[in-house]
XYZ file of C-alpha atoms in Angstrom:
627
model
C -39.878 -2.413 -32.522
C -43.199 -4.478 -33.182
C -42.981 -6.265 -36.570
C -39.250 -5.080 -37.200
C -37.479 -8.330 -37.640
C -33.246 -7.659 -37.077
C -30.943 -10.164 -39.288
C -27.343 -10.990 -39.088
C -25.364 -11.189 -42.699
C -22.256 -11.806 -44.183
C -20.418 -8.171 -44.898
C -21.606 -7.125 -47.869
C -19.915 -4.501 -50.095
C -20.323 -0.808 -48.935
C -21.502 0.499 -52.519
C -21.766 -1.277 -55.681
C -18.625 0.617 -57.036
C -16.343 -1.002 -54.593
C -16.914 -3.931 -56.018
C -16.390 -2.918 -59.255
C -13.348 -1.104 -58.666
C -12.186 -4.436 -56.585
C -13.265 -6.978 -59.389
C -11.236 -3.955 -62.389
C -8.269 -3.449 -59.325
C -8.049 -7.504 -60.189
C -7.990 -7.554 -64.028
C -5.649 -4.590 -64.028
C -2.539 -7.508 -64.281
C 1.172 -6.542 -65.082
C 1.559 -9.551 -67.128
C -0.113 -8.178 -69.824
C 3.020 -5.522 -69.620
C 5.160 -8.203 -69.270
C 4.362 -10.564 -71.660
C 1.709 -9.328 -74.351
C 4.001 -7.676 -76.479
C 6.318 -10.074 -77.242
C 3.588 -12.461 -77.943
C 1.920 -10.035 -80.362
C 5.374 -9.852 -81.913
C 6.258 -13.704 -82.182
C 2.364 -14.876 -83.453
C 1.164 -12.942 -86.394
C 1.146 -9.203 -85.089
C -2.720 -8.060 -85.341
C -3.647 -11.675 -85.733
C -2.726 -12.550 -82.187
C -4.395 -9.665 -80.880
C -7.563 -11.041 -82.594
C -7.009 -14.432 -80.603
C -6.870 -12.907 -77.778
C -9.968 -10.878 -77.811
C -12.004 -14.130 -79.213
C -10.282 -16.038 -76.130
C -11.931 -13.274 -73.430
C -14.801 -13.983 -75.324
C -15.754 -17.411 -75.261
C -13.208 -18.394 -72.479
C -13.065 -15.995 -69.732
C -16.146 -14.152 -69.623
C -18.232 -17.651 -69.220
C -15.990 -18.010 -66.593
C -16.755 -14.762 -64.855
C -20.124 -15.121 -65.275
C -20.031 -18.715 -63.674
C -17.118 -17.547 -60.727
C -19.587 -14.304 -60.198
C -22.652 -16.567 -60.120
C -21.431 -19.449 -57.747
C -19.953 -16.460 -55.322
C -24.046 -14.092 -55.486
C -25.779 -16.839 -55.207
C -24.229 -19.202 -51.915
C -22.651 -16.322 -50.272
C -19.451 -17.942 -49.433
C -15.692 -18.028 -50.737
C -14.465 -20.959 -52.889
C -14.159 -23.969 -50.416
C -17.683 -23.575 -49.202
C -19.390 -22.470 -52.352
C -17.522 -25.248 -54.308
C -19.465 -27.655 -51.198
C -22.444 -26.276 -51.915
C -22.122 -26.938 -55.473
C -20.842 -30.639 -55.352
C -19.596 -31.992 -51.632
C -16.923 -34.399 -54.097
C -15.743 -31.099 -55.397
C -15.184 -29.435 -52.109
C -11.366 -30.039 -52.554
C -11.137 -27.736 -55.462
C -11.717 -24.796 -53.093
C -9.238 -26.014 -50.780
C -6.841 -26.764 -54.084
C -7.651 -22.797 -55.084
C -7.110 -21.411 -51.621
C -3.030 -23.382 -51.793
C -2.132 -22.147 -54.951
C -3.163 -18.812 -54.039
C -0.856 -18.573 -50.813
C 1.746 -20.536 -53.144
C 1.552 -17.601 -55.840
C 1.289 -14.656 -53.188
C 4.137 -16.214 -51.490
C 6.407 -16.487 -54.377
C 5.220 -13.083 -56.079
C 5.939 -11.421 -52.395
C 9.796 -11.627 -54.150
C 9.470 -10.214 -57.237
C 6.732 -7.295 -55.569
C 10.065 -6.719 -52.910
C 11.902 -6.389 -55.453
C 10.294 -3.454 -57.032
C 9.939 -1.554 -53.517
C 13.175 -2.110 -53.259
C 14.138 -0.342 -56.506
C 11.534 2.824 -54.968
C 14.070 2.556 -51.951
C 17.024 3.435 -53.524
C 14.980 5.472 -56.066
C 14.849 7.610 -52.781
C 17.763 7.073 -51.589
C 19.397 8.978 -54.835
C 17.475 11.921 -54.402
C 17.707 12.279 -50.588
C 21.501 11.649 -51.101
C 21.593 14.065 -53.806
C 23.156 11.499 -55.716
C 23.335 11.674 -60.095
C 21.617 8.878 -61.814
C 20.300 5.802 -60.932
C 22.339 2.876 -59.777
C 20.790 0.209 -62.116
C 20.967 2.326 -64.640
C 24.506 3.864 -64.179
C 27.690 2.651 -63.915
C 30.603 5.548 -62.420
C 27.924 6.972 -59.922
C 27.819 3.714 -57.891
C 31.247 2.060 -57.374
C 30.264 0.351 -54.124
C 27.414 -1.480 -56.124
C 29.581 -2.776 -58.720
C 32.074 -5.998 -58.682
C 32.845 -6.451 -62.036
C 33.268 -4.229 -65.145
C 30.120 -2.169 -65.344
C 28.103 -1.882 -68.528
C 25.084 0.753 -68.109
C 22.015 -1.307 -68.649
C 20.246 1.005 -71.268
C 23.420 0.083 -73.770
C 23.627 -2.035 -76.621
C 25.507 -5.240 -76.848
C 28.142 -5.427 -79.740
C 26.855 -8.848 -80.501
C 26.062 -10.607 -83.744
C 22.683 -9.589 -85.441
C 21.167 -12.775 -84.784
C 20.710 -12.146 -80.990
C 17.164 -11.488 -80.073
C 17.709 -8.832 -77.324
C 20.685 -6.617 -77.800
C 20.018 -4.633 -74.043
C 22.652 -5.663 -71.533
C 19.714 -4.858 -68.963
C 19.854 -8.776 -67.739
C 23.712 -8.939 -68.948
C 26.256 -10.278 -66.028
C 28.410 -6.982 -66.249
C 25.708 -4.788 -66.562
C 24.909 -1.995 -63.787
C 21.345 -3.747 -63.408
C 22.586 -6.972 -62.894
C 25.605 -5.740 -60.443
C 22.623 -3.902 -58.434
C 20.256 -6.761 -57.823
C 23.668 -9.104 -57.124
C 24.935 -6.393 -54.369
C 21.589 -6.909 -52.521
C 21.321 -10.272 -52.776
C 24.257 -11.935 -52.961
C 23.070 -15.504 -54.815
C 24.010 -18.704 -53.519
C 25.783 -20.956 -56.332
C 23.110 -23.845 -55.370
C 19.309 -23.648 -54.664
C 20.310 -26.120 -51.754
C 22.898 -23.648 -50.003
C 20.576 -21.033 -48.382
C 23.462 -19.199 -47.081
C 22.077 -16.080 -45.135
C 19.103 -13.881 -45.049
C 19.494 -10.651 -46.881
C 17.862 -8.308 -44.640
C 16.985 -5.667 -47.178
C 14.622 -8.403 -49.569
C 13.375 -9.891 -45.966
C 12.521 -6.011 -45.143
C 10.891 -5.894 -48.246
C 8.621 -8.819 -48.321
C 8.125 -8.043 -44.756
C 6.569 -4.514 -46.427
C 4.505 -5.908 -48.667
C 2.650 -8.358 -46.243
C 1.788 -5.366 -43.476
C 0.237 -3.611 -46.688
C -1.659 -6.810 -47.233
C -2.941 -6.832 -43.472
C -3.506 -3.591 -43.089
C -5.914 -3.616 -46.338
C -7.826 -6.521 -44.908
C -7.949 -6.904 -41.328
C -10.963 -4.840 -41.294
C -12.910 -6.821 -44.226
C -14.489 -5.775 -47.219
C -16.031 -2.469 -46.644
C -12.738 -1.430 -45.598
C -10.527 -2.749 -48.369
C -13.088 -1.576 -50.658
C -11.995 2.018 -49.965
C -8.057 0.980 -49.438
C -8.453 -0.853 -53.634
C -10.651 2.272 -54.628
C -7.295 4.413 -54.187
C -4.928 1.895 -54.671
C -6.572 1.623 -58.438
C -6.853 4.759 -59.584
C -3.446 5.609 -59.095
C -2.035 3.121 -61.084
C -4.757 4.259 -63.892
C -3.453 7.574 -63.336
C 0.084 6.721 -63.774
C -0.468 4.223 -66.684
C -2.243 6.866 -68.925
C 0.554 9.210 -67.705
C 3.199 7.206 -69.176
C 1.413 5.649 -72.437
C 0.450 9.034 -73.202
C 4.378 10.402 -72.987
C 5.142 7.376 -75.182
C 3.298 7.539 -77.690
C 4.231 11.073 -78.198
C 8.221 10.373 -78.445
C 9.865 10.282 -81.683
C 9.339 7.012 -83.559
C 6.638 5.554 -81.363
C 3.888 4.522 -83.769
C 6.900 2.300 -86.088
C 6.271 -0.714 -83.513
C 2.379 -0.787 -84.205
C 3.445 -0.030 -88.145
C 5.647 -2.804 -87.952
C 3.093 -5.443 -86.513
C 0.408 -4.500 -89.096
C 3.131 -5.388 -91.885
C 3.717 -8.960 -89.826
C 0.325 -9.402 -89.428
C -0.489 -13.203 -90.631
C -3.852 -14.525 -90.221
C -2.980 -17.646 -91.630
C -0.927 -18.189 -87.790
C -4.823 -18.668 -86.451
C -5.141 -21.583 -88.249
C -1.889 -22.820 -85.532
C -3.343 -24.665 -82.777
C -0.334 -23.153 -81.158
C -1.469 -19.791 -81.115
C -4.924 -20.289 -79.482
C -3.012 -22.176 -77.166
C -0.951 -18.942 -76.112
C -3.868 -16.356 -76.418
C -5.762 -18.556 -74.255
C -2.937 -18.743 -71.720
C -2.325 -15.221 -71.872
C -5.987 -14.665 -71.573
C -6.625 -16.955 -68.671
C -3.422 -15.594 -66.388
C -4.411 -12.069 -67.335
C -7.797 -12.142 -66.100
C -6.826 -14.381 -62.591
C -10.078 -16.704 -63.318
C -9.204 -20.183 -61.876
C -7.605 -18.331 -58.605
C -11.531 -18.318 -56.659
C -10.828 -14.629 -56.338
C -14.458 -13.722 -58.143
C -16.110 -16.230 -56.077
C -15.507 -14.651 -53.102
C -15.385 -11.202 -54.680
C -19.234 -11.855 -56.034
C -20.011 -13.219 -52.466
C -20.299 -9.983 -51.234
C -22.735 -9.033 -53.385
C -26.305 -8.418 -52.916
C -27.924 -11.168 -54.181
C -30.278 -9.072 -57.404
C -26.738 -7.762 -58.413
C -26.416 -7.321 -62.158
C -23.381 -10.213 -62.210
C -23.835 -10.703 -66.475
C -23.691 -6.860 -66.843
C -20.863 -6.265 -64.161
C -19.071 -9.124 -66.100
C -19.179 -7.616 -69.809
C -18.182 -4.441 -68.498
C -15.295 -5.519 -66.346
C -14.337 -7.203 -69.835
C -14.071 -4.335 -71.241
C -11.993 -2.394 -69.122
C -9.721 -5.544 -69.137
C -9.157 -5.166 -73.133
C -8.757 -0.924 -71.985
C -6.284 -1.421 -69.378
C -4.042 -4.146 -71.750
C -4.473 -1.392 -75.125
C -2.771 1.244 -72.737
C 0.012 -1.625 -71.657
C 0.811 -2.892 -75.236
C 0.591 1.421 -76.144
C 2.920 1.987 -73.707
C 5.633 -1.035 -74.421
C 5.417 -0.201 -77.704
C 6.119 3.627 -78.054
C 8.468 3.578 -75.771
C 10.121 0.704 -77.731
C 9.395 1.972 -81.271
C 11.896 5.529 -79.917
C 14.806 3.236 -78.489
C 14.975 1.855 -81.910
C 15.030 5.279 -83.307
C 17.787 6.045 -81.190
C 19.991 2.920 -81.277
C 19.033 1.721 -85.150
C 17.854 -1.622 -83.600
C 14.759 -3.527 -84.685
C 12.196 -3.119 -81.694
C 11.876 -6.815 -82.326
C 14.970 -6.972 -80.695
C 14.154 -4.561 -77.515
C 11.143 -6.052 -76.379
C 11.145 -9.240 -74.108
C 8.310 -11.207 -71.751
C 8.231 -12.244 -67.829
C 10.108 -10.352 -65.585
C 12.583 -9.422 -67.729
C 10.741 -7.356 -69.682
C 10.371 -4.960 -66.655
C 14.160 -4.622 -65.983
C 14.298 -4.101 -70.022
C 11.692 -1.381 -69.646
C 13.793 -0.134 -67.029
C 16.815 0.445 -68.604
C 14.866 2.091 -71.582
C 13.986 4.819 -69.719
C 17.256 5.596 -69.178
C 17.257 7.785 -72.573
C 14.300 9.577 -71.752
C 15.076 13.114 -69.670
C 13.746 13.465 -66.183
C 15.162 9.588 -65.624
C 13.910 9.592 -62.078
C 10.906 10.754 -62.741
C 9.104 8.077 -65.516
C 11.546 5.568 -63.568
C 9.353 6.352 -60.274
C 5.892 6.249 -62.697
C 6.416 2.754 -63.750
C 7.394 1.648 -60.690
C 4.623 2.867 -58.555
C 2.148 1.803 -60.989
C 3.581 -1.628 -60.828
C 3.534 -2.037 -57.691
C 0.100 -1.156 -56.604
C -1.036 -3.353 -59.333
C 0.387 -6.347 -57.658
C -0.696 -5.167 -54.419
C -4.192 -4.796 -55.401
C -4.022 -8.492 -56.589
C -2.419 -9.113 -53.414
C -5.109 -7.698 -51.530
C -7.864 -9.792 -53.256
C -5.889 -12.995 -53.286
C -5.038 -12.824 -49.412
C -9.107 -11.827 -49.402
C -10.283 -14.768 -50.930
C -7.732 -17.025 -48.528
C -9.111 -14.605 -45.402
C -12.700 -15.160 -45.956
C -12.111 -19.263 -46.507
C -11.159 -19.302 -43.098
C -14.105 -17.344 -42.000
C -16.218 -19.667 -43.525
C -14.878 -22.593 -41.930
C -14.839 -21.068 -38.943
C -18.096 -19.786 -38.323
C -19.609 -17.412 -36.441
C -19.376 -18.565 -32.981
C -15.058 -19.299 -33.806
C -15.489 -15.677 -35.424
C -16.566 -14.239 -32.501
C -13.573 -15.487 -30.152
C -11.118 -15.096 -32.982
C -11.820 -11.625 -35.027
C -11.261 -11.060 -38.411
C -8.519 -8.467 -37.084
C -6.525 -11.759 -35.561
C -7.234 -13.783 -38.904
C -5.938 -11.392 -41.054
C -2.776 -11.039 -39.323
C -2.618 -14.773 -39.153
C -2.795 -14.957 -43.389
C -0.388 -11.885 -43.942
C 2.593 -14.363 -41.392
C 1.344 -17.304 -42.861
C 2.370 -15.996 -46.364
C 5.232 -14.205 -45.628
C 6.502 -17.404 -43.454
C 6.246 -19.168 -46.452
C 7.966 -17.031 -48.620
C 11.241 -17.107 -46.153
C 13.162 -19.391 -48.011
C 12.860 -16.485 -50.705
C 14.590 -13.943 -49.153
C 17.551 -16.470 -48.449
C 21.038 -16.492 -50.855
C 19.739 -19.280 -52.495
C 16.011 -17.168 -52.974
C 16.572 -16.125 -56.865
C 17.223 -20.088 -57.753
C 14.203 -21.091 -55.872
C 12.285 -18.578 -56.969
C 12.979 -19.383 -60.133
C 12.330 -23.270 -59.230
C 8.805 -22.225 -58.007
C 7.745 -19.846 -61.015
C 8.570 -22.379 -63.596
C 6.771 -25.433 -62.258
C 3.950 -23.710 -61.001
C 2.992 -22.692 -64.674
C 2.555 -26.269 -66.129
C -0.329 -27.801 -65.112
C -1.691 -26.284 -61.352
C -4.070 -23.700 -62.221
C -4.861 -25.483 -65.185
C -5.983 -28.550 -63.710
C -7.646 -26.409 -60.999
C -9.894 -24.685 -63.840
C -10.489 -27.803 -65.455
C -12.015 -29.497 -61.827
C -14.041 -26.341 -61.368
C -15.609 -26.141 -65.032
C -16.016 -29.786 -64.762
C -17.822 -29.007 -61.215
C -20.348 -26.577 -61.929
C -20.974 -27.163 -65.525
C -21.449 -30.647 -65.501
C -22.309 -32.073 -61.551
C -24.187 -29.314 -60.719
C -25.220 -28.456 -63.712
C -24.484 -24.652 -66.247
C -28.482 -25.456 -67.049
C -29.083 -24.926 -63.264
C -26.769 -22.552 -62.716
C -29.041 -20.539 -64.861
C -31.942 -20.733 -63.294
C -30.555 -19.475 -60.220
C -29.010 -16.973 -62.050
C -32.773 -15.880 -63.515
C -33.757 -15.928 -60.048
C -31.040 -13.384 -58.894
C -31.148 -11.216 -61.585
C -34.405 -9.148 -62.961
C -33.449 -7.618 -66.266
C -34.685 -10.747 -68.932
C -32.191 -9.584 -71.480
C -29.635 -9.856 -68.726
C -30.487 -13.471 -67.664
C -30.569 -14.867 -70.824
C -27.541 -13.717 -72.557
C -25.507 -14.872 -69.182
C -27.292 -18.090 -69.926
C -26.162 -18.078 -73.202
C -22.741 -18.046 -71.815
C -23.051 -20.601 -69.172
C -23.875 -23.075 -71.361
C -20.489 -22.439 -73.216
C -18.643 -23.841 -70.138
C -19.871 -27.772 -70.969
C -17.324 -26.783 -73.680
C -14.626 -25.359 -71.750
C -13.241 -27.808 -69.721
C -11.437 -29.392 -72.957
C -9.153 -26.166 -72.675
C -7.159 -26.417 -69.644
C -6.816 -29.800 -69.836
C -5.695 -29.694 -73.542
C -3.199 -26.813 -72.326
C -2.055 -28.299 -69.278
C -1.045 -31.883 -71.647
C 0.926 -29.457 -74.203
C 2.338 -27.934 -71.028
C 3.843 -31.211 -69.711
C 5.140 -32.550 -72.714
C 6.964 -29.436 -73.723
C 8.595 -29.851 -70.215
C 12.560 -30.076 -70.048
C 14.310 -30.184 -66.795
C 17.451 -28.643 -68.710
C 15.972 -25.132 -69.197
C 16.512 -24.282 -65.518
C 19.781 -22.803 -64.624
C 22.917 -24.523 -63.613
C 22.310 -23.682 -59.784
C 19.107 -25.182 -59.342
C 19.970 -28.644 -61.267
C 23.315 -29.022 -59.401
C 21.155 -30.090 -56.217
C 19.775 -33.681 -56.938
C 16.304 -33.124 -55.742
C 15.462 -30.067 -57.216
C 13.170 -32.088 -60.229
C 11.025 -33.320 -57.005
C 11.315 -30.218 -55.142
C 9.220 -28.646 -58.732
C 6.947 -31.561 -58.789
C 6.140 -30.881 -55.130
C 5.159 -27.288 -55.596
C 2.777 -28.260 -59.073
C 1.487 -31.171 -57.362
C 0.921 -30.317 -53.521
C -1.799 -27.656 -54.137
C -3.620 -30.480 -56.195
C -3.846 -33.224 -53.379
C -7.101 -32.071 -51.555
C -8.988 -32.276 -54.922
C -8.682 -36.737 -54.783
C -8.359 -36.762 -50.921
C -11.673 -34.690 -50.342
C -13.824 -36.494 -53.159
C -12.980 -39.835 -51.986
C -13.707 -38.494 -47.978
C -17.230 -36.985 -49.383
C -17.892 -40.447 -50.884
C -17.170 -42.452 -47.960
C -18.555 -40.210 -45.694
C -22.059 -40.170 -47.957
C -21.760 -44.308 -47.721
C -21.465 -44.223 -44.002
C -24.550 -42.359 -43.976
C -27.353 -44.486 -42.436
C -30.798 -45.057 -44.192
C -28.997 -44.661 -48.081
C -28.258 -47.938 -50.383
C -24.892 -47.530 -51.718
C -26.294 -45.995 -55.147
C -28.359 -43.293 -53.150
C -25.780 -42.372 -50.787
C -23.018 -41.744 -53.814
C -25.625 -39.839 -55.667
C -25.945 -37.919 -52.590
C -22.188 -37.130 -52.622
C -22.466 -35.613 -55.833
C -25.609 -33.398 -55.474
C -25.503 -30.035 -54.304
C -27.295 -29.686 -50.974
C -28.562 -26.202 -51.753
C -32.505 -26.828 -52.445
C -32.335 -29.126 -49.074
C -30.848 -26.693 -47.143
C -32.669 -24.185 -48.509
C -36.047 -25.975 -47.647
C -34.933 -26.916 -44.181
C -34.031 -23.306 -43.034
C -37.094 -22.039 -44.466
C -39.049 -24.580 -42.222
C -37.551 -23.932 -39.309
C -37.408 -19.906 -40.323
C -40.774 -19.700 -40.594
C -41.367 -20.240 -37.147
C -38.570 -17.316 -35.938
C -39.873 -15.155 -38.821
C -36.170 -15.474 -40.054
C -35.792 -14.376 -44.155
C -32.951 -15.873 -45.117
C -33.725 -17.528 -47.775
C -35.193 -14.774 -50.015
C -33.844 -13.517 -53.213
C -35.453 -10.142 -53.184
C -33.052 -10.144 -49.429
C -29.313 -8.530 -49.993
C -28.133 -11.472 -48.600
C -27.879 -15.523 -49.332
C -29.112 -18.471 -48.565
C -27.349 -19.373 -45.257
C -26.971 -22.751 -45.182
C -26.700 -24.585 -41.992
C -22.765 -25.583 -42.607
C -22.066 -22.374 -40.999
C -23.630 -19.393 -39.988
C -22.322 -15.715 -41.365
C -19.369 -14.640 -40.406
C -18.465 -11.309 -38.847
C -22.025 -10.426 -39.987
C -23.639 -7.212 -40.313
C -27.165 -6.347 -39.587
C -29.857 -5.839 -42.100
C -33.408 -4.981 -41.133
C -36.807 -5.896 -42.618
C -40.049 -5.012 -42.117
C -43.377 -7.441 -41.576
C -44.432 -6.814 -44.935
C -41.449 -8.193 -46.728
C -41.176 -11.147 -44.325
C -44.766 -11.981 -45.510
C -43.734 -11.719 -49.041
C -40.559 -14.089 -48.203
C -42.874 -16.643 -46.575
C -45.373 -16.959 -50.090
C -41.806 -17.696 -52.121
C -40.673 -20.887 -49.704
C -44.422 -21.955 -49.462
C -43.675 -22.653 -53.685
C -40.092 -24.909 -53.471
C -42.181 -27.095 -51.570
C -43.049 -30.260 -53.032
């Protein structure tokens, strides 16, 4: 073993491809599904769609490219790579990691929710039972407490109604369905009891998230390679049968005749392409930072970045396809405008729902969009409770790491997250989901993104962000087109803060339902959950400050600077003095590794090995960041 030098590292990917299938398993969202049609519908048609591409353009892929980049080249997940950026900044990690367990928890419902319509999607076959019972109304009595309306039906209602489905209807079968399991409270404040089939459910959907990550990355990087491809599988099924139905192509025929480029000249519309862009990609979550951290350091991050763009815009053309089609033959059939058929959020799903319903083999393109649903979510699921996972390694360390395995860590996230989502699968869940959903969209991730642009563009600097990121990367083409984009992001910070003032002042307490503003507190409740995941950003900048000024040997204007400068170059020049003398490369860029900075040592490491020529090589590069 003479001159064989053995080194511990973070995990690192298995094979490059899990981490691109990870990083396009994260990107493939549902809300594009959800909520992309109707906007293309309600903002100029093709015009919209032409916001929207220019908004992944020069708003989200900077932001890859920066997420990616502060991930390859500290090695850590948000709260430490967001230290090693800027200590004052440290609390936007921590600010990342609560609104992710506030958005997993409160997702965990709606993600029930669809398992539970696979359940009884079962249940009707095993039972040999006709139909479906959301969908109809004289196979499933015991499901029903009022007069039943099928869902797929249309409302005899006055032409001026925008959706003419009585999917979301009180008396229709849908409706009666989710009330029968449910059972809603008639106050978010009157919990009632739990119903055992949504706790079941949720319950489901957290085991799925342990079991994909108690073993780390290598392992959930086979778990997301399947869990991807199926959904692929299923969503080209399904766009591919629509588009072939009668009528289909009248939807996309009917947005080229709305199409109004004059709309881009409505602040209005950026606004929602940008939103739309933004919540589609996840960016703002962390989730690339500690995605990228697993990286070999020389990894092509600019590359890897345009390309996981485009299979973004790919995976949203087969969404809008399939939304459309099948829209574009339910107006053939019923003589409605698809303007009228096609809604956003949540609804939209139930609506897409109950449109199968006049397609044959029900059961069968009922079961396709349901299973492709709901391993999207669980992918993002998976990657979320990741980036929340490998925080806690970080803080941790290795010698915590060692006494507490990843294996009890992960099951410590997964009943973390589903205790938090408890109050969910109450009476009183729907109202407080509802509660949690509509203040969380205001100004949270927004002012997140803002902080973290604000961080890394402007403390630490997009300029040397770039220079690391010519150091990491070799192709020269590469490095200075992701440069190019970097420096976009002294820009960017305008944007979320811009959207997250609209957001607030188009605020209005009476748009929630009756339930949820016949309890007193519920306004504070929703400034609680906005607000909460946004307290560590203030409380950990002013503890970095005073803890800088406490710091002996500084005046007051050195030890603030301090507080603001990254600590990577010092840290990087202290390990590589005391490396030198154990023959440790740490440091090196050519390694698959990071630097390891003294914070912490890697967690749940695996070996790497190097020979004595390389280490020699590793020792010339420190001897130059010397001064």
């Amino acid at each position: 073993m003479s001159g064989l030098i053995v080194e511990e590292w973070r995990d690192l990917w298995s094979f490059k491809a899990e981490f691109l299938v990870a990083a396009f398993a994260y990107v493939f969202a549902t809300t594009n599904f959800l909520n992309l049609p109707r906007l293309i519908l309600d903002n100029g048609g093709f015009a919209f769609v032409s916001a929207y591409g220019a908004a992944l353009l020069a708003v989200v892929l900077p932001v890859l490219i920066l997420e990616f980049s502060v991930g390859q080249s500290t090695g850590r997940a948000p709260i430490q790579a967001l230290y090693n950026i800027c200590p004052v900044f440290k609390g936007v990690g921590v600010a990342q990691i609560l609104f992710s367990l506030l958005v997993l928890a409160t997702m965990a419902r709606y993600l029930g929710w669809l398992l539970l319509y696979v359940f009884h999607l079962f249940w009707t076959v095993i039972d040999e039972r006709p139909g479906l019972p959301w969908l109809h109304c004289k196979n499933f009595p015991e499901l029903q407490s009022l007069p039943c309306r099928e869902a797929g039906a249309i409302l005899n209602i006055s032409a001026s109604a925008a959706v003419k489905l009585t999917a979301t209807h009180d008396e229709s079968s849908l409706s009666q369905f989710m009330r029968a399991l449910e059972h809603p409270s008639s106050n978010i404040a009157d919990f009632g009891h739990f119903q055992y089939y949504i706790l079941a459910a949720q319950g489901a959907v957290w085991l799925a998230v342990f079991i994909a990550i108690c073993f780390g990355v290598r392992w959930l990087g086979k778990v997301v390679s399947v869990t991807f491809l199926l959904p692929v599988i299923l969503l080209t099924a399904i766009c591919i049968k629509a588009l072939l139905l009668r009528g289909s192509w009248s939807v996309f025929k009917h947005c080229y005749d709305i199409t109004d480029w004059q709309v881009l000249a409505d602040y209005r519309v950026w606004k929602a392409a940008i939103e739309q862009a933004v919540l589609a990609s996840g960016i703002g979550f962390g989730a690339f930072i500690t995605i990228g951290s697993y990286n070999k350091r020389s990894n092509n991050l600019v590359g890897d970045s345009i390309l996981l763009l485009f299979v973004h815009s790919l995976l949203t053309l087969f969404q809008v396809c399939t939304v459309f089609g099948v829209a574009g033959f339910i107006a053939l059939r019923t003589g409605r405008k698809a303007d009228d058929l096609i809604a956003s959020g949540e609804t939209q799903m139930w609506h897409f729902l109950s449109y199968l319903s006049y397609l044959p083999h029900v059961k069968v393109y009922s079961g396709i969009v349901l299973f492709m649903a709901i391993f999207v979510l669980l992918n993002i699921f998976y990657l979320l409770s990741l980036n929340i996972l490998s925080s806690f390694e970080d803080a941790l360390g290795v010698t915590w790491t060692k006494c507490v395995p990843r294996f009890f860590l992960a099951l410590f996230v997964a009943l973390f997250g589903f205790a938090l989502g408890i109050y969910f699968t109450t009476q009183a869940g729907k109202h407080a989901y509802e509660l949690a959903t509509g203040y969380a969209k205001y100004l949270t991730l927004w002012t997140i993104l803002a902080c973290e642009l604000i961080a890394v563009a402007w403390f630490y600097c997009a300029h040397n962000l770039g220079k690391d990121l010519r150091t990491m990367l070799k192709p020269g083409c590469c490095w200075c087109l992701g440069y190019m984009f970097l420096g976009l992001t002294y820009l960017l910070p305008l944007l979320p803060i811009a959207i997250a003032v609209f957001n607030v002042l188009a605020y209005s307490y009476e748009a929630y339902s009756e339930p949820i503003r016949r309890f007193a507190y519920s306004e504070f409740i929703g400034a609680a959950v906005a607000l909460v995941p946004l307290l560590p950003i203030p409380l950990f900048a002013l503890y970095a400050i005073i803890a800088s000024c406490r710091t002996s040997g500084l005046s007051k204007a050195g030890a603030l600077k301090a507080a603001f400068k990254s600590p990577m170059r010092y840290d990087m020049l202290k390990n590589a003095e005391s490396a030198s003398a154990q023959h440790a490369p740490r440091y090196s860029s050519a390694a698959p590794g990071y630097v390891l900075l003294p914070q912490h040592s890697a967690p749940l490491a695996e070996p790497e090995m190097y020979n004595e020529q390389n280490r020699n090589s590793i020792e010339v590069k420190v001897t130059e960041i010397e001064p």
